[in-house]
């Protein structure tokens, strides 16, 4: 008679010491975590060490037991436990994510978020350059596969992700086009779909324009946004000027575009309340990084 052995499955995450850390993720796929002591000792709001031409996509406090989700321009994502990120000094460069996952050529990180729990009452909204939009519950992104990126949105040939937002279940989304048009509507105008699904049309009368980005606002939240064009110009825009419509309602104007001086919108950033200055890092055509300091918030 042989006694049957009992197989005990141990979750490695349960063995990790729960510590607060600061993580940094870059567009070219470099990631790291640093101790709070290293971060605070580097100066006030100090940027981490970056390779030339690279730009910071996300930084934030995280517990070693949390997860970091990195989304790419090609509609993929990777979900990694924070504790497996290489620990470095804040001023040192991070290690490439290719140590854990293989990205395709030309694939860039455009958004990273820290997740403590994969809740089903929080959603992620995605909008593509060709104007497709979708939303998916955060709970569907709980992936234990780390060897390769996982699909988060099905895209048409040549299309890319233009914007990603965290949605509360009743958020308003502001979709902005390259030609200066915009549309504001509730997220519930977009049906809930799975991670591998494509999207639906995000804005009417897109024509030859592309969607530049999407911003999310809490219910009844209003505020100002700084718009940035390809010619190095900025405009302060108040979304109180935008009427809330249905998803395919008539687009409205965020900025006027003239035939003899055509500007294309390349980015938009929400302006936090009660700040004196806002720093926006811009990547230029020569891959250099320019920090735009916005101090005048008058419309």
PDB file of C-alpha atoms in Angstrom:
ATOM      1  CA  UNK A   1       0.000   0.000   0.000  1.00  0.00           C
ATOM      2  CA  UNK A   2       1.487   3.336  -1.116  1.00  0.00           C
ATOM      3  CA  UNK A   3       0.175   6.489   0.485  1.00  0.00           C
ATOM      4  CA  UNK A   4      -0.846   9.016  -2.164  1.00  0.00           C
ATOM      5  CA  UNK A   5       1.153  12.249  -1.933  1.00  0.00           C
ATOM      6  CA  UNK A   6      -0.727  15.505  -1.544  1.00  0.00           C
ATOM      7  CA  UNK A   7       0.265  18.117  -4.138  1.00  0.00           C
ATOM      8  CA  UNK A   8       0.524  21.559  -2.591  1.00  0.00           C
ATOM      9  CA  UNK A   9       0.358  24.471  -5.028  1.00  0.00           C
ATOM     10  CA  UNK A  10       2.115  27.565  -3.727  1.00  0.00           C
ATOM     11  CA  UNK A  11       1.477  30.948  -5.287  1.00  0.00           C
ATOM     12  CA  UNK A  12       4.834  32.720  -5.560  1.00  0.00           C
ATOM     13  CA  UNK A  13       3.053  36.006  -4.982  1.00  0.00           C
ATOM     14  CA  UNK A  14       2.171  34.853  -1.449  1.00  0.00           C
ATOM     15  CA  UNK A  15       5.884  34.503  -0.664  1.00  0.00           C
ATOM     16  CA  UNK A  16       6.803  38.052  -1.741  1.00  0.00           C
ATOM     17  CA  UNK A  17       7.578  40.611   0.950  1.00  0.00           C
ATOM     18  CA  UNK A  18       5.009  43.409   0.633  1.00  0.00           C
ATOM     19  CA  UNK A  19       7.027  46.591   0.167  1.00  0.00           C
ATOM     20  CA  UNK A  20       6.253  49.994  -1.311  1.00  0.00           C
ATOM     21  CA  UNK A  21       8.334  50.860  -4.335  1.00  0.00           C
ATOM     22  CA  UNK A  22       8.435  53.364  -7.217  1.00  0.00           C
ATOM     23  CA  UNK A  23       8.289  52.012 -10.763  1.00  0.00           C
ATOM     24  CA  UNK A  24       9.101  53.580 -14.127  1.00  0.00           C
ATOM     25  CA  UNK A  25       8.078  52.385 -17.616  1.00  0.00           C
ATOM     26  CA  UNK A  26       9.400  53.944 -20.854  1.00  0.00           C
ATOM     27  CA  UNK A  27       8.073  54.042 -24.404  1.00  0.00           C
ATOM     28  CA  UNK A  28      10.919  51.864 -25.724  1.00  0.00           C
ATOM     29  CA  UNK A  29      10.144  49.138 -23.191  1.00  0.00           C
ATOM     30  CA  UNK A  30      12.538  49.775 -20.308  1.00  0.00           C
ATOM     31  CA  UNK A  31      11.199  49.161 -16.809  1.00  0.00           C
ATOM     32  CA  UNK A  32      12.472  49.165 -13.241  1.00  0.00           C
ATOM     33  CA  UNK A  33      11.518  49.579  -9.637  1.00  0.00           C
ATOM     34  CA  UNK A  34      13.370  51.638  -7.056  1.00  0.00           C
ATOM     35  CA  UNK A  35      13.170  51.994  -3.318  1.00  0.00           C
ATOM     36  CA  UNK A  36      11.442  55.043  -1.846  1.00  0.00           C
ATOM     37  CA  UNK A  37      14.796  56.054  -0.364  1.00  0.00           C
ATOM     38  CA  UNK A  38      16.481  56.075  -3.789  1.00  0.00           C
ATOM     39  CA  UNK A  39      13.573  58.011  -5.347  1.00  0.00           C
ATOM     40  CA  UNK A  40      13.389  60.672  -2.622  1.00  0.00           C
ATOM     41  CA  UNK A  41      17.164  61.040  -2.598  1.00  0.00           C
ATOM     42  CA  UNK A  42      17.187  61.916  -6.329  1.00  0.00           C
ATOM     43  CA  UNK A  43      15.438  65.289  -5.855  1.00  0.00           C
ATOM     44  CA  UNK A  44      11.902  66.640  -6.121  1.00  0.00           C
ATOM     45  CA  UNK A  45       9.976  65.050  -9.030  1.00  0.00           C
ATOM     46  CA  UNK A  46      13.250  63.771 -10.504  1.00  0.00           C
ATOM     47  CA  UNK A  47      13.009  61.840 -13.764  1.00  0.00           C
ATOM     48  CA  UNK A  48      14.522  58.337 -13.828  1.00  0.00           C
ATOM     49  CA  UNK A  49      17.548  57.475 -15.914  1.00  0.00           C
ATOM     50  CA  UNK A  50      16.542  57.203 -19.590  1.00  0.00           C
ATOM     51  CA  UNK A  51      18.298  56.165 -22.776  1.00  0.00           C
ATOM     52  CA  UNK A  52      18.745  58.965 -25.323  1.00  0.00           C
ATOM     53  CA  UNK A  53      15.562  59.470 -27.356  1.00  0.00           C
ATOM     54  CA  UNK A  54      13.433  57.423 -24.968  1.00  0.00           C
ATOM     55  CA  UNK A  55      10.605  59.004 -22.969  1.00  0.00           C
ATOM     56  CA  UNK A  56       8.870  58.179 -19.690  1.00  0.00           C
ATOM     57  CA  UNK A  57       5.400  56.667 -20.176  1.00  0.00           C
ATOM     58  CA  UNK A  58       4.479  56.075 -16.541  1.00  0.00           C
ATOM     59  CA  UNK A  59       5.857  56.329 -13.042  1.00  0.00           C
ATOM     60  CA  UNK A  60       4.128  55.730  -9.750  1.00  0.00           C
ATOM     61  CA  UNK A  61       4.115  54.101  -6.355  1.00  0.00           C
ATOM     62  CA  UNK A  62       3.321  50.396  -6.278  1.00  0.00           C
ATOM     63  CA  UNK A  63       3.503  47.516  -3.848  1.00  0.00           C
ATOM     64  CA  UNK A  64       5.701  44.557  -4.787  1.00  0.00           C
ATOM     65  CA  UNK A  65       2.510  42.450  -4.719  1.00  0.00           C
ATOM     66  CA  UNK A  66       0.808  44.630  -7.371  1.00  0.00           C
ATOM     67  CA  UNK A  67       0.812  44.176 -11.142  1.00  0.00           C
ATOM     68  CA  UNK A  68       1.888  46.552 -13.889  1.00  0.00           C
ATOM     69  CA  UNK A  69       0.030  46.432 -17.215  1.00  0.00           C
ATOM     70  CA  UNK A  70       1.855  47.794 -20.265  1.00  0.00           C
ATOM     71  CA  UNK A  71      -0.127  48.528 -23.443  1.00  0.00           C
ATOM     72  CA  UNK A  72       1.416  48.920 -26.896  1.00  0.00           C
ATOM     73  CA  UNK A  73       0.540  50.886 -30.021  1.00  0.00           C
ATOM     74  CA  UNK A  74      -0.230  47.619 -31.869  1.00  0.00           C
ATOM     75  CA  UNK A  75      -3.158  46.684 -29.630  1.00  0.00           C
ATOM     76  CA  UNK A  76      -1.328  44.308 -27.281  1.00  0.00           C
ATOM     77  CA  UNK A  77      -0.622  44.303 -23.567  1.00  0.00           C
ATOM     78  CA  UNK A  78       1.570  42.488 -21.074  1.00  0.00           C
ATOM     79  CA  UNK A  79       0.760  42.026 -17.382  1.00  0.00           C
ATOM     80  CA  UNK A  80       3.756  41.620 -15.079  1.00  0.00           C
ATOM     81  CA  UNK A  81       4.044  41.249 -11.290  1.00  0.00           C
ATOM     82  CA  UNK A  82       5.867  44.282  -9.884  1.00  0.00           C
ATOM     83  CA  UNK A  83       8.245  42.100  -7.878  1.00  0.00           C
ATOM     84  CA  UNK A  84       9.883  40.620 -11.019  1.00  0.00           C
ATOM     85  CA  UNK A  85      10.969  44.054 -12.280  1.00  0.00           C
ATOM     86  CA  UNK A  86      14.706  44.586 -11.786  1.00  0.00           C
ATOM     87  CA  UNK A  87      15.439  46.876  -8.842  1.00  0.00           C
ATOM     88  CA  UNK A  88      17.770  49.774  -9.690  1.00  0.00           C
ATOM     89  CA  UNK A  89      18.671  53.178  -8.359  1.00  0.00           C
ATOM     90  CA  UNK A  90      16.226  55.837  -9.577  1.00  0.00           C
ATOM     91  CA  UNK A  91      18.885  57.625 -11.633  1.00  0.00           C
ATOM     92  CA  UNK A  92      19.979  54.405 -13.370  1.00  0.00           C
ATOM     93  CA  UNK A  93      18.410  53.072 -16.555  1.00  0.00           C
ATOM     94  CA  UNK A  94      15.896  50.252 -16.331  1.00  0.00           C
ATOM     95  CA  UNK A  95      16.095  46.771 -17.857  1.00  0.00           C
ATOM     96  CA  UNK A  96      14.294  45.948 -21.098  1.00  0.00           C
ATOM     97  CA  UNK A  97      10.993  44.083 -20.910  1.00  0.00           C
ATOM     98  CA  UNK A  98      12.366  41.679 -23.526  1.00  0.00           C
ATOM     99  CA  UNK A  99      13.833  39.859 -20.515  1.00  0.00           C
ATOM    100  CA  UNK A 100      10.278  38.718 -19.782  1.00  0.00           C
ATOM    101  CA  UNK A 101       8.288  39.125 -23.000  1.00  0.00           C
ATOM    102  CA  UNK A 102       9.051  39.399 -26.729  1.00  0.00           C
ATOM    103  CA  UNK A 103       7.650  42.421 -28.575  1.00  0.00           C
ATOM    104  CA  UNK A 104       7.477  42.722 -32.349  1.00  0.00           C
ATOM    105  CA  UNK A 105       9.532  45.251 -34.311  1.00  0.00           C
ATOM    106  CA  UNK A 106       8.175  48.783 -34.034  1.00  0.00           C
ATOM    107  CA  UNK A 107       6.015  47.972 -31.007  1.00  0.00           C
ATOM    108  CA  UNK A 108       6.084  50.760 -28.408  1.00  0.00           C
ATOM    109  CA  UNK A 109       4.635  51.135 -24.911  1.00  0.00           C
ATOM    110  CA  UNK A 110       2.031  53.929 -24.926  1.00  0.00           C
ATOM    111  CA  UNK A 111       0.333  53.406 -21.565  1.00  0.00           C
ATOM    112  CA  UNK A 112       1.111  51.642 -18.288  1.00  0.00           C
ATOM    113  CA  UNK A 113      -1.092  51.274 -15.220  1.00  0.00           C
ATOM    114  CA  UNK A 114      -0.594  49.727 -11.793  1.00  0.00           C
ATOM    115  CA  UNK A 115      -3.258  47.231 -10.738  1.00  0.00           C
ATOM    116  CA  UNK A 116      -3.833  45.942  -7.208  1.00  0.00           C
ATOM    117  CA  UNK A 117      -7.035  44.030  -7.953  1.00  0.00           C
ATOM    118  CA  UNK A 118      -8.643  43.138 -11.281  1.00  0.00           C
ATOM    119  CA  UNK A 119     -12.068  44.586 -10.519  1.00  0.00           C
ATOM    120  CA  UNK A 120     -15.136  44.038 -12.686  1.00  0.00           C
ATOM    121  CA  UNK A 121     -16.581  47.514 -11.983  1.00  0.00           C
ATOM    122  CA  UNK A 122     -13.642  49.334 -13.621  1.00  0.00           C
ATOM    123  CA  UNK A 123     -13.225  49.465 -17.409  1.00  0.00           C
ATOM    124  CA  UNK A 124     -10.458  50.254 -19.862  1.00  0.00           C
ATOM    125  CA  UNK A 125     -11.362  52.320 -22.915  1.00  0.00           C
ATOM    126  CA  UNK A 126      -9.352  52.130 -26.146  1.00  0.00           C
ATOM    127  CA  UNK A 127      -9.525  54.366 -29.210  1.00  0.00           C
ATOM    128  CA  UNK A 128      -7.598  53.810 -32.441  1.00  0.00           C
ATOM    129  CA  UNK A 129      -6.099  56.160 -35.004  1.00  0.00           C
ATOM    130  CA  UNK A 130      -8.751  55.121 -37.564  1.00  0.00           C
ATOM    131  CA  UNK A 131     -11.502  56.057 -35.119  1.00  0.00           C
ATOM    132  CA  UNK A 132     -12.521  52.737 -33.532  1.00  0.00           C
ATOM    133  CA  UNK A 133     -13.441  52.671 -29.822  1.00  0.00           C
ATOM    134  CA  UNK A 134     -14.084  49.852 -27.357  1.00  0.00           C
ATOM    135  CA  UNK A 135     -14.263  49.219 -23.605  1.00  0.00           C
ATOM    136  CA  UNK A 136     -13.522  46.093 -21.618  1.00  0.00           C
ATOM    137  CA  UNK A 137     -13.815  45.257 -17.894  1.00  0.00           C
ATOM    138  CA  UNK A 138     -10.488  45.314 -16.067  1.00  0.00           C
ATOM    139  CA  UNK A 139     -11.247  41.836 -14.716  1.00  0.00           C
ATOM    140  CA  UNK A 140     -10.759  40.365 -18.209  1.00  0.00           C
ATOM    141  CA  UNK A 141      -7.090  41.438 -18.285  1.00  0.00           C
ATOM    142  CA  UNK A 142      -6.019  39.106 -15.464  1.00  0.00           C
ATOM    143  CA  UNK A 143      -3.473  37.212 -17.566  1.00  0.00           C
ATOM    144  CA  UNK A 144      -0.806  34.932 -16.122  1.00  0.00           C
ATOM    145  CA  UNK A 145       1.014  34.574 -19.442  1.00  0.00           C
ATOM    146  CA  UNK A 146       4.226  36.624 -19.496  1.00  0.00           C
ATOM    147  CA  UNK A 147       6.168  35.169 -22.441  1.00  0.00           C
ATOM    148  CA  UNK A 148       4.462  37.210 -25.165  1.00  0.00           C
ATOM    149  CA  UNK A 149       2.040  40.136 -25.484  1.00  0.00           C
ATOM    150  CA  UNK A 150      -1.695  39.416 -25.349  1.00  0.00           C
ATOM    151  CA  UNK A 151      -4.274  41.074 -27.621  1.00  0.00           C
ATOM    152  CA  UNK A 152      -6.331  43.874 -26.049  1.00  0.00           C
ATOM    153  CA  UNK A 153      -7.958  45.253 -29.227  1.00  0.00           C
ATOM    154  CA  UNK A 154      -8.319  43.903 -32.756  1.00  0.00           C
ATOM    155  CA  UNK A 155      -7.084  46.515 -35.239  1.00  0.00           C
ATOM    156  CA  UNK A 156      -7.410  46.978 -38.987  1.00  0.00           C
ATOM    157  CA  UNK A 157      -4.273  46.870 -41.144  1.00  0.00           C
ATOM    158  CA  UNK A 158      -2.215  50.020 -40.567  1.00  0.00           C
ATOM    159  CA  UNK A 159      -4.254  51.087 -37.545  1.00  0.00           C
ATOM    160  CA  UNK A 160      -2.734  51.805 -34.111  1.00  0.00           C
ATOM    161  CA  UNK A 161      -3.969  52.592 -30.615  1.00  0.00           C
ATOM    162  CA  UNK A 162      -4.258  56.372 -30.189  1.00  0.00           C
ATOM    163  CA  UNK A 163      -5.480  56.579 -26.599  1.00  0.00           C
ATOM    164  CA  UNK A 164      -6.273  54.491 -23.525  1.00  0.00           C
ATOM    165  CA  UNK A 165      -8.344  55.629 -20.537  1.00  0.00           C
ATOM    166  CA  UNK A 166      -9.444  54.175 -17.209  1.00  0.00           C
ATOM    167  CA  UNK A 167     -13.247  54.354 -16.959  1.00  0.00           C
ATOM    168  CA  UNK A 168     -15.443  54.227 -13.850  1.00  0.00           C
ATOM    169  CA  UNK A 169     -18.532  52.718 -15.450  1.00  0.00           C
ATOM    170  CA  UNK A 170     -20.165  56.118 -15.921  1.00  0.00           C
ATOM    171  CA  UNK A 171     -17.306  58.273 -17.211  1.00  0.00           C
ATOM    172  CA  UNK A 172     -17.537  60.737 -20.084  1.00  0.00           C
ATOM    173  CA  UNK A 173     -15.024  60.344 -22.916  1.00  0.00           C
ATOM    174  CA  UNK A 174     -13.647  63.195 -25.016  1.00  0.00           C
ATOM    175  CA  UNK A 175     -12.454  61.999 -28.435  1.00  0.00           C
ATOM    176  CA  UNK A 176     -10.162  64.471 -30.245  1.00  0.00           C
ATOM    177  CA  UNK A 177      -9.201  64.361 -33.928  1.00  0.00           C
ATOM    178  CA  UNK A 178      -6.072  65.542 -35.710  1.00  0.00           C
ATOM    179  CA  UNK A 179      -8.050  68.295 -37.468  1.00  0.00           C
ATOM    180  CA  UNK A 180      -9.314  69.895 -34.256  1.00  0.00           C
ATOM    181  CA  UNK A 181     -12.751  68.283 -33.949  1.00  0.00           C
ATOM    182  CA  UNK A 182     -14.048  66.604 -30.804  1.00  0.00           C
ATOM    183  CA  UNK A 183     -16.971  64.667 -29.395  1.00  0.00           C
ATOM    184  CA  UNK A 184     -18.017  64.219 -25.754  1.00  0.00           C
ATOM    185  CA  UNK A 185     -20.304  61.365 -24.698  1.00  0.00           C
ATOM    186  CA  UNK A 186     -20.866  58.831 -21.915  1.00  0.00           C
ATOM    187  CA  UNK A 187     -18.906  55.588 -21.945  1.00  0.00           C
ATOM    188  CA  UNK A 188     -22.158  53.593 -21.827  1.00  0.00           C
ATOM    189  CA  UNK A 189     -22.711  54.565 -25.476  1.00  0.00           C
ATOM    190  CA  UNK A 190     -19.965  51.980 -26.151  1.00  0.00           C
ATOM    191  CA  UNK A 191     -20.910  48.334 -25.647  1.00  0.00           C
ATOM    192  CA  UNK A 192     -18.789  46.142 -23.376  1.00  0.00           C
ATOM    193  CA  UNK A 193     -16.656  43.653 -25.321  1.00  0.00           C
ATOM    194  CA  UNK A 194     -13.839  41.199 -24.644  1.00  0.00           C
ATOM    195  CA  UNK A 195     -10.111  41.739 -24.990  1.00  0.00           C
ATOM    196  CA  UNK A 196      -9.853  40.241 -28.488  1.00  0.00           C
ATOM    197  CA  UNK A 197     -12.744  42.208 -30.004  1.00  0.00           C
ATOM    198  CA  UNK A 198     -12.493  45.204 -32.304  1.00  0.00           C
ATOM    199  CA  UNK A 199     -14.211  48.522 -31.764  1.00  0.00           C
ATOM    200  CA  UNK A 200     -17.083  50.612 -33.088  1.00  0.00           C
ATOM    201  CA  UNK A 201     -16.993  54.074 -34.638  1.00  0.00           C
ATOM    202  CA  UNK A 202     -15.925  56.663 -32.045  1.00  0.00           C
ATOM    203  CA  UNK A 203     -16.803  59.897 -33.834  1.00  0.00           C
ATOM    204  CA  UNK A 204     -18.900  60.926 -36.822  1.00  0.00           C
ATOM    205  CA  UNK A 205     -17.544  62.528 -40.005  1.00  0.00           C
ATOM    206  CA  UNK A 206     -13.908  61.610 -39.380  1.00  0.00           C
ATOM    207  CA  UNK A 207     -13.146  61.808 -43.107  1.00  0.00           C
ATOM    208  CA  UNK A 208      -9.416  62.070 -43.840  1.00  0.00           C
ATOM    209  CA  UNK A 209      -8.591  62.974 -40.259  1.00  0.00           C
ATOM    210  CA  UNK A 210      -7.263  60.578 -37.635  1.00  0.00           C
ATOM    211  CA  UNK A 211      -8.190  60.327 -33.986  1.00  0.00           C
ATOM    212  CA  UNK A 212      -5.331  61.845 -31.959  1.00  0.00           C
ATOM    213  CA  UNK A 213      -6.295  60.810 -28.443  1.00  0.00           C
ATOM    214  CA  UNK A 214      -9.070  60.233 -25.921  1.00  0.00           C
ATOM    215  CA  UNK A 215      -9.475  61.659 -22.401  1.00  0.00           C
ATOM    216  CA  UNK A 216     -11.819  60.401 -19.666  1.00  0.00           C
ATOM    217  CA  UNK A 217     -13.707  62.551 -17.164  1.00  0.00           C
ATOM    218  CA  UNK A 218     -15.603  61.426 -14.073  1.00  0.00           C
ATOM    219  CA  UNK A 219     -19.347  61.987 -13.955  1.00  0.00           C
ATOM    220  CA  UNK A 220     -20.051  65.758 -13.931  1.00  0.00           C
ATOM    221  CA  UNK A 221     -16.305  66.498 -13.981  1.00  0.00           C
ATOM    222  CA  UNK A 222     -15.314  69.547 -15.975  1.00  0.00           C
ATOM    223  CA  UNK A 223     -11.925  71.063 -16.525  1.00  0.00           C
ATOM    224  CA  UNK A 224      -9.300  72.438 -18.853  1.00  0.00           C
ATOM    225  CA  UNK A 225      -7.080  70.621 -21.319  1.00  0.00           C
ATOM    226  CA  UNK A 226      -3.878  71.725 -23.028  1.00  0.00           C
ATOM    227  CA  UNK A 227      -3.919  70.851 -26.751  1.00  0.00           C
ATOM    228  CA  UNK A 228      -0.580  70.470 -28.572  1.00  0.00           C
ATOM    229  CA  UNK A 229      -0.125  70.607 -32.359  1.00  0.00           C
ATOM    230  CA  UNK A 230       2.550  69.267 -34.691  1.00  0.00           C
ATOM    231  CA  UNK A 231       3.844  72.823 -35.274  1.00  0.00           C
ATOM    232  CA  UNK A 232       4.791  73.284 -31.647  1.00  0.00           C
ATOM    233  CA  UNK A 233       1.782  75.361 -30.646  1.00  0.00           C
ATOM    234  CA  UNK A 234      -0.501  74.941 -27.667  1.00  0.00           C
ATOM    235  CA  UNK A 235      -4.017  75.944 -26.776  1.00  0.00           C
ATOM    236  CA  UNK A 236      -5.881  75.871 -23.474  1.00  0.00           C
ATOM    237  CA  UNK A 237      -9.314  74.375 -24.061  1.00  0.00           C
ATOM    238  CA  UNK A 238     -12.207  74.207 -21.587  1.00  0.00           C
ATOM    239  CA  UNK A 239     -14.440  71.154 -22.087  1.00  0.00           C
ATOM    240  CA  UNK A 240     -17.357  73.117 -20.626  1.00  0.00           C
ATOM    241  CA  UNK A 241     -17.570  74.545 -24.161  1.00  0.00           C
ATOM    242  CA  UNK A 242     -18.382  71.055 -25.486  1.00  0.00           C
ATOM    243  CA  UNK A 243     -21.985  69.864 -25.481  1.00  0.00           C
ATOM    244  CA  UNK A 244     -22.481  66.259 -24.430  1.00  0.00           C
ATOM    245  CA  UNK A 245     -24.069  64.214 -27.242  1.00  0.00           C
ATOM    246  CA  UNK A 246     -24.598  60.622 -28.299  1.00  0.00           C
ATOM    247  CA  UNK A 247     -21.563  58.682 -29.553  1.00  0.00           C
ATOM    248  CA  UNK A 248     -22.134  59.606 -33.192  1.00  0.00           C
ATOM    249  CA  UNK A 249     -23.516  63.087 -32.549  1.00  0.00           C
ATOM    250  CA  UNK A 250     -22.333  66.057 -34.585  1.00  0.00           C
ATOM    251  CA  UNK A 251     -18.612  66.736 -33.929  1.00  0.00           C
ATOM    252  CA  UNK A 252     -17.679  70.078 -32.343  1.00  0.00           C
ATOM    253  CA  UNK A 253     -14.634  72.310 -32.705  1.00  0.00           C
ATOM    254  CA  UNK A 254     -11.735  72.185 -30.254  1.00  0.00           C
ATOM    255  CA  UNK A 255      -9.613  74.512 -32.411  1.00  0.00           C
ATOM    256  CA  UNK A 256     -10.040  76.074 -35.842  1.00  0.00           C
ATOM    257  CA  UNK A 257      -7.773  74.996 -38.677  1.00  0.00           C
ATOM    258  CA  UNK A 258      -7.045  77.331 -41.620  1.00  0.00           C
ATOM    259  CA  UNK A 259      -6.047  76.233 -45.119  1.00  0.00           C
ATOM    260  CA  UNK A 260      -2.982  78.497 -45.204  1.00  0.00           C
ATOM    261  CA  UNK A 261      -1.803  77.389 -41.738  1.00  0.00           C
ATOM    262  CA  UNK A 262      -2.773  73.770 -41.107  1.00  0.00           C
ATOM    263  CA  UNK A 263      -2.091  72.392 -37.640  1.00  0.00           C
ATOM    264  CA  UNK A 264      -2.577  68.769 -36.603  1.00  0.00           C
ATOM    265  CA  UNK A 265      -3.365  67.832 -33.034  1.00  0.00           C
ATOM    266  CA  UNK A 266      -0.735  65.416 -31.703  1.00  0.00           C
ATOM    267  CA  UNK A 267      -1.595  65.337 -27.998  1.00  0.00           C
ATOM    268  CA  UNK A 268      -3.837  66.549 -25.193  1.00  0.00           C
ATOM    269  CA  UNK A 269      -3.261  66.610 -21.438  1.00  0.00           C
ATOM    270  CA  UNK A 270      -5.768  67.261 -18.655  1.00  0.00           C
ATOM    271  CA  UNK A 271      -4.772  70.161 -16.404  1.00  0.00           C
ATOM    272  CA  UNK A 272      -5.002  69.221 -12.707  1.00  0.00           C
ATOM    273  CA  UNK A 273      -6.764  71.629 -10.361  1.00  0.00           C
ATOM    274  CA  UNK A 274      -4.822  74.164  -8.328  1.00  0.00           C
ATOM    275  CA  UNK A 275      -1.407  73.912  -9.918  1.00  0.00           C
ATOM    276  CA  UNK A 276       0.958  76.729 -10.869  1.00  0.00           C
ATOM    277  CA  UNK A 277       2.717  74.952 -13.723  1.00  0.00           C
ATOM    278  CA  UNK A 278       2.361  71.816 -15.817  1.00  0.00           C
ATOM    279  CA  UNK A 279       5.339  70.052 -17.423  1.00  0.00           C
ATOM    280  CA  UNK A 280       4.585  68.115 -20.624  1.00  0.00           C
ATOM    281  CA  UNK A 281       7.351  66.016 -22.187  1.00  0.00           C
ATOM    282  CA  UNK A 282       7.277  66.122 -25.999  1.00  0.00           C
ATOM    283  CA  UNK A 283       9.172  63.753 -28.303  1.00  0.00           C
ATOM    284  CA  UNK A 284      10.359  65.626 -31.407  1.00  0.00           C
ATOM    285  CA  UNK A 285      11.015  64.250 -34.907  1.00  0.00           C
ATOM    286  CA  UNK A 286      14.743  63.934 -34.200  1.00  0.00           C
ATOM    287  CA  UNK A 287      13.889  61.760 -31.143  1.00  0.00           C
ATOM    288  CA  UNK A 288      14.999  64.455 -28.722  1.00  0.00           C
ATOM    289  CA  UNK A 289      12.753  65.202 -25.753  1.00  0.00           C
ATOM    290  CA  UNK A 290      11.533  68.738 -25.051  1.00  0.00           C
ATOM    291  CA  UNK A 291       9.784  69.695 -21.814  1.00  0.00           C
ATOM    292  CA  UNK A 292       6.989  72.187 -22.363  1.00  0.00           C
ATOM    293  CA  UNK A 293       6.231  74.195 -19.228  1.00  0.00           C
ATOM    294  CA  UNK A 294       2.654  75.496 -19.251  1.00  0.00           C
ATOM    295  CA  UNK A 295       2.064  78.314 -16.744  1.00  0.00           C
ATOM    296  CA  UNK A 296      -0.811  80.269 -18.344  1.00  0.00           C
ATOM    297  CA  UNK A 297      -4.087  78.371 -18.001  1.00  0.00           C
ATOM    298  CA  UNK A 298      -6.377  81.078 -19.347  1.00  0.00           C
ATOM    299  CA  UNK A 299      -8.629  79.931 -22.194  1.00  0.00           C
TER     300      UNK A 299
END
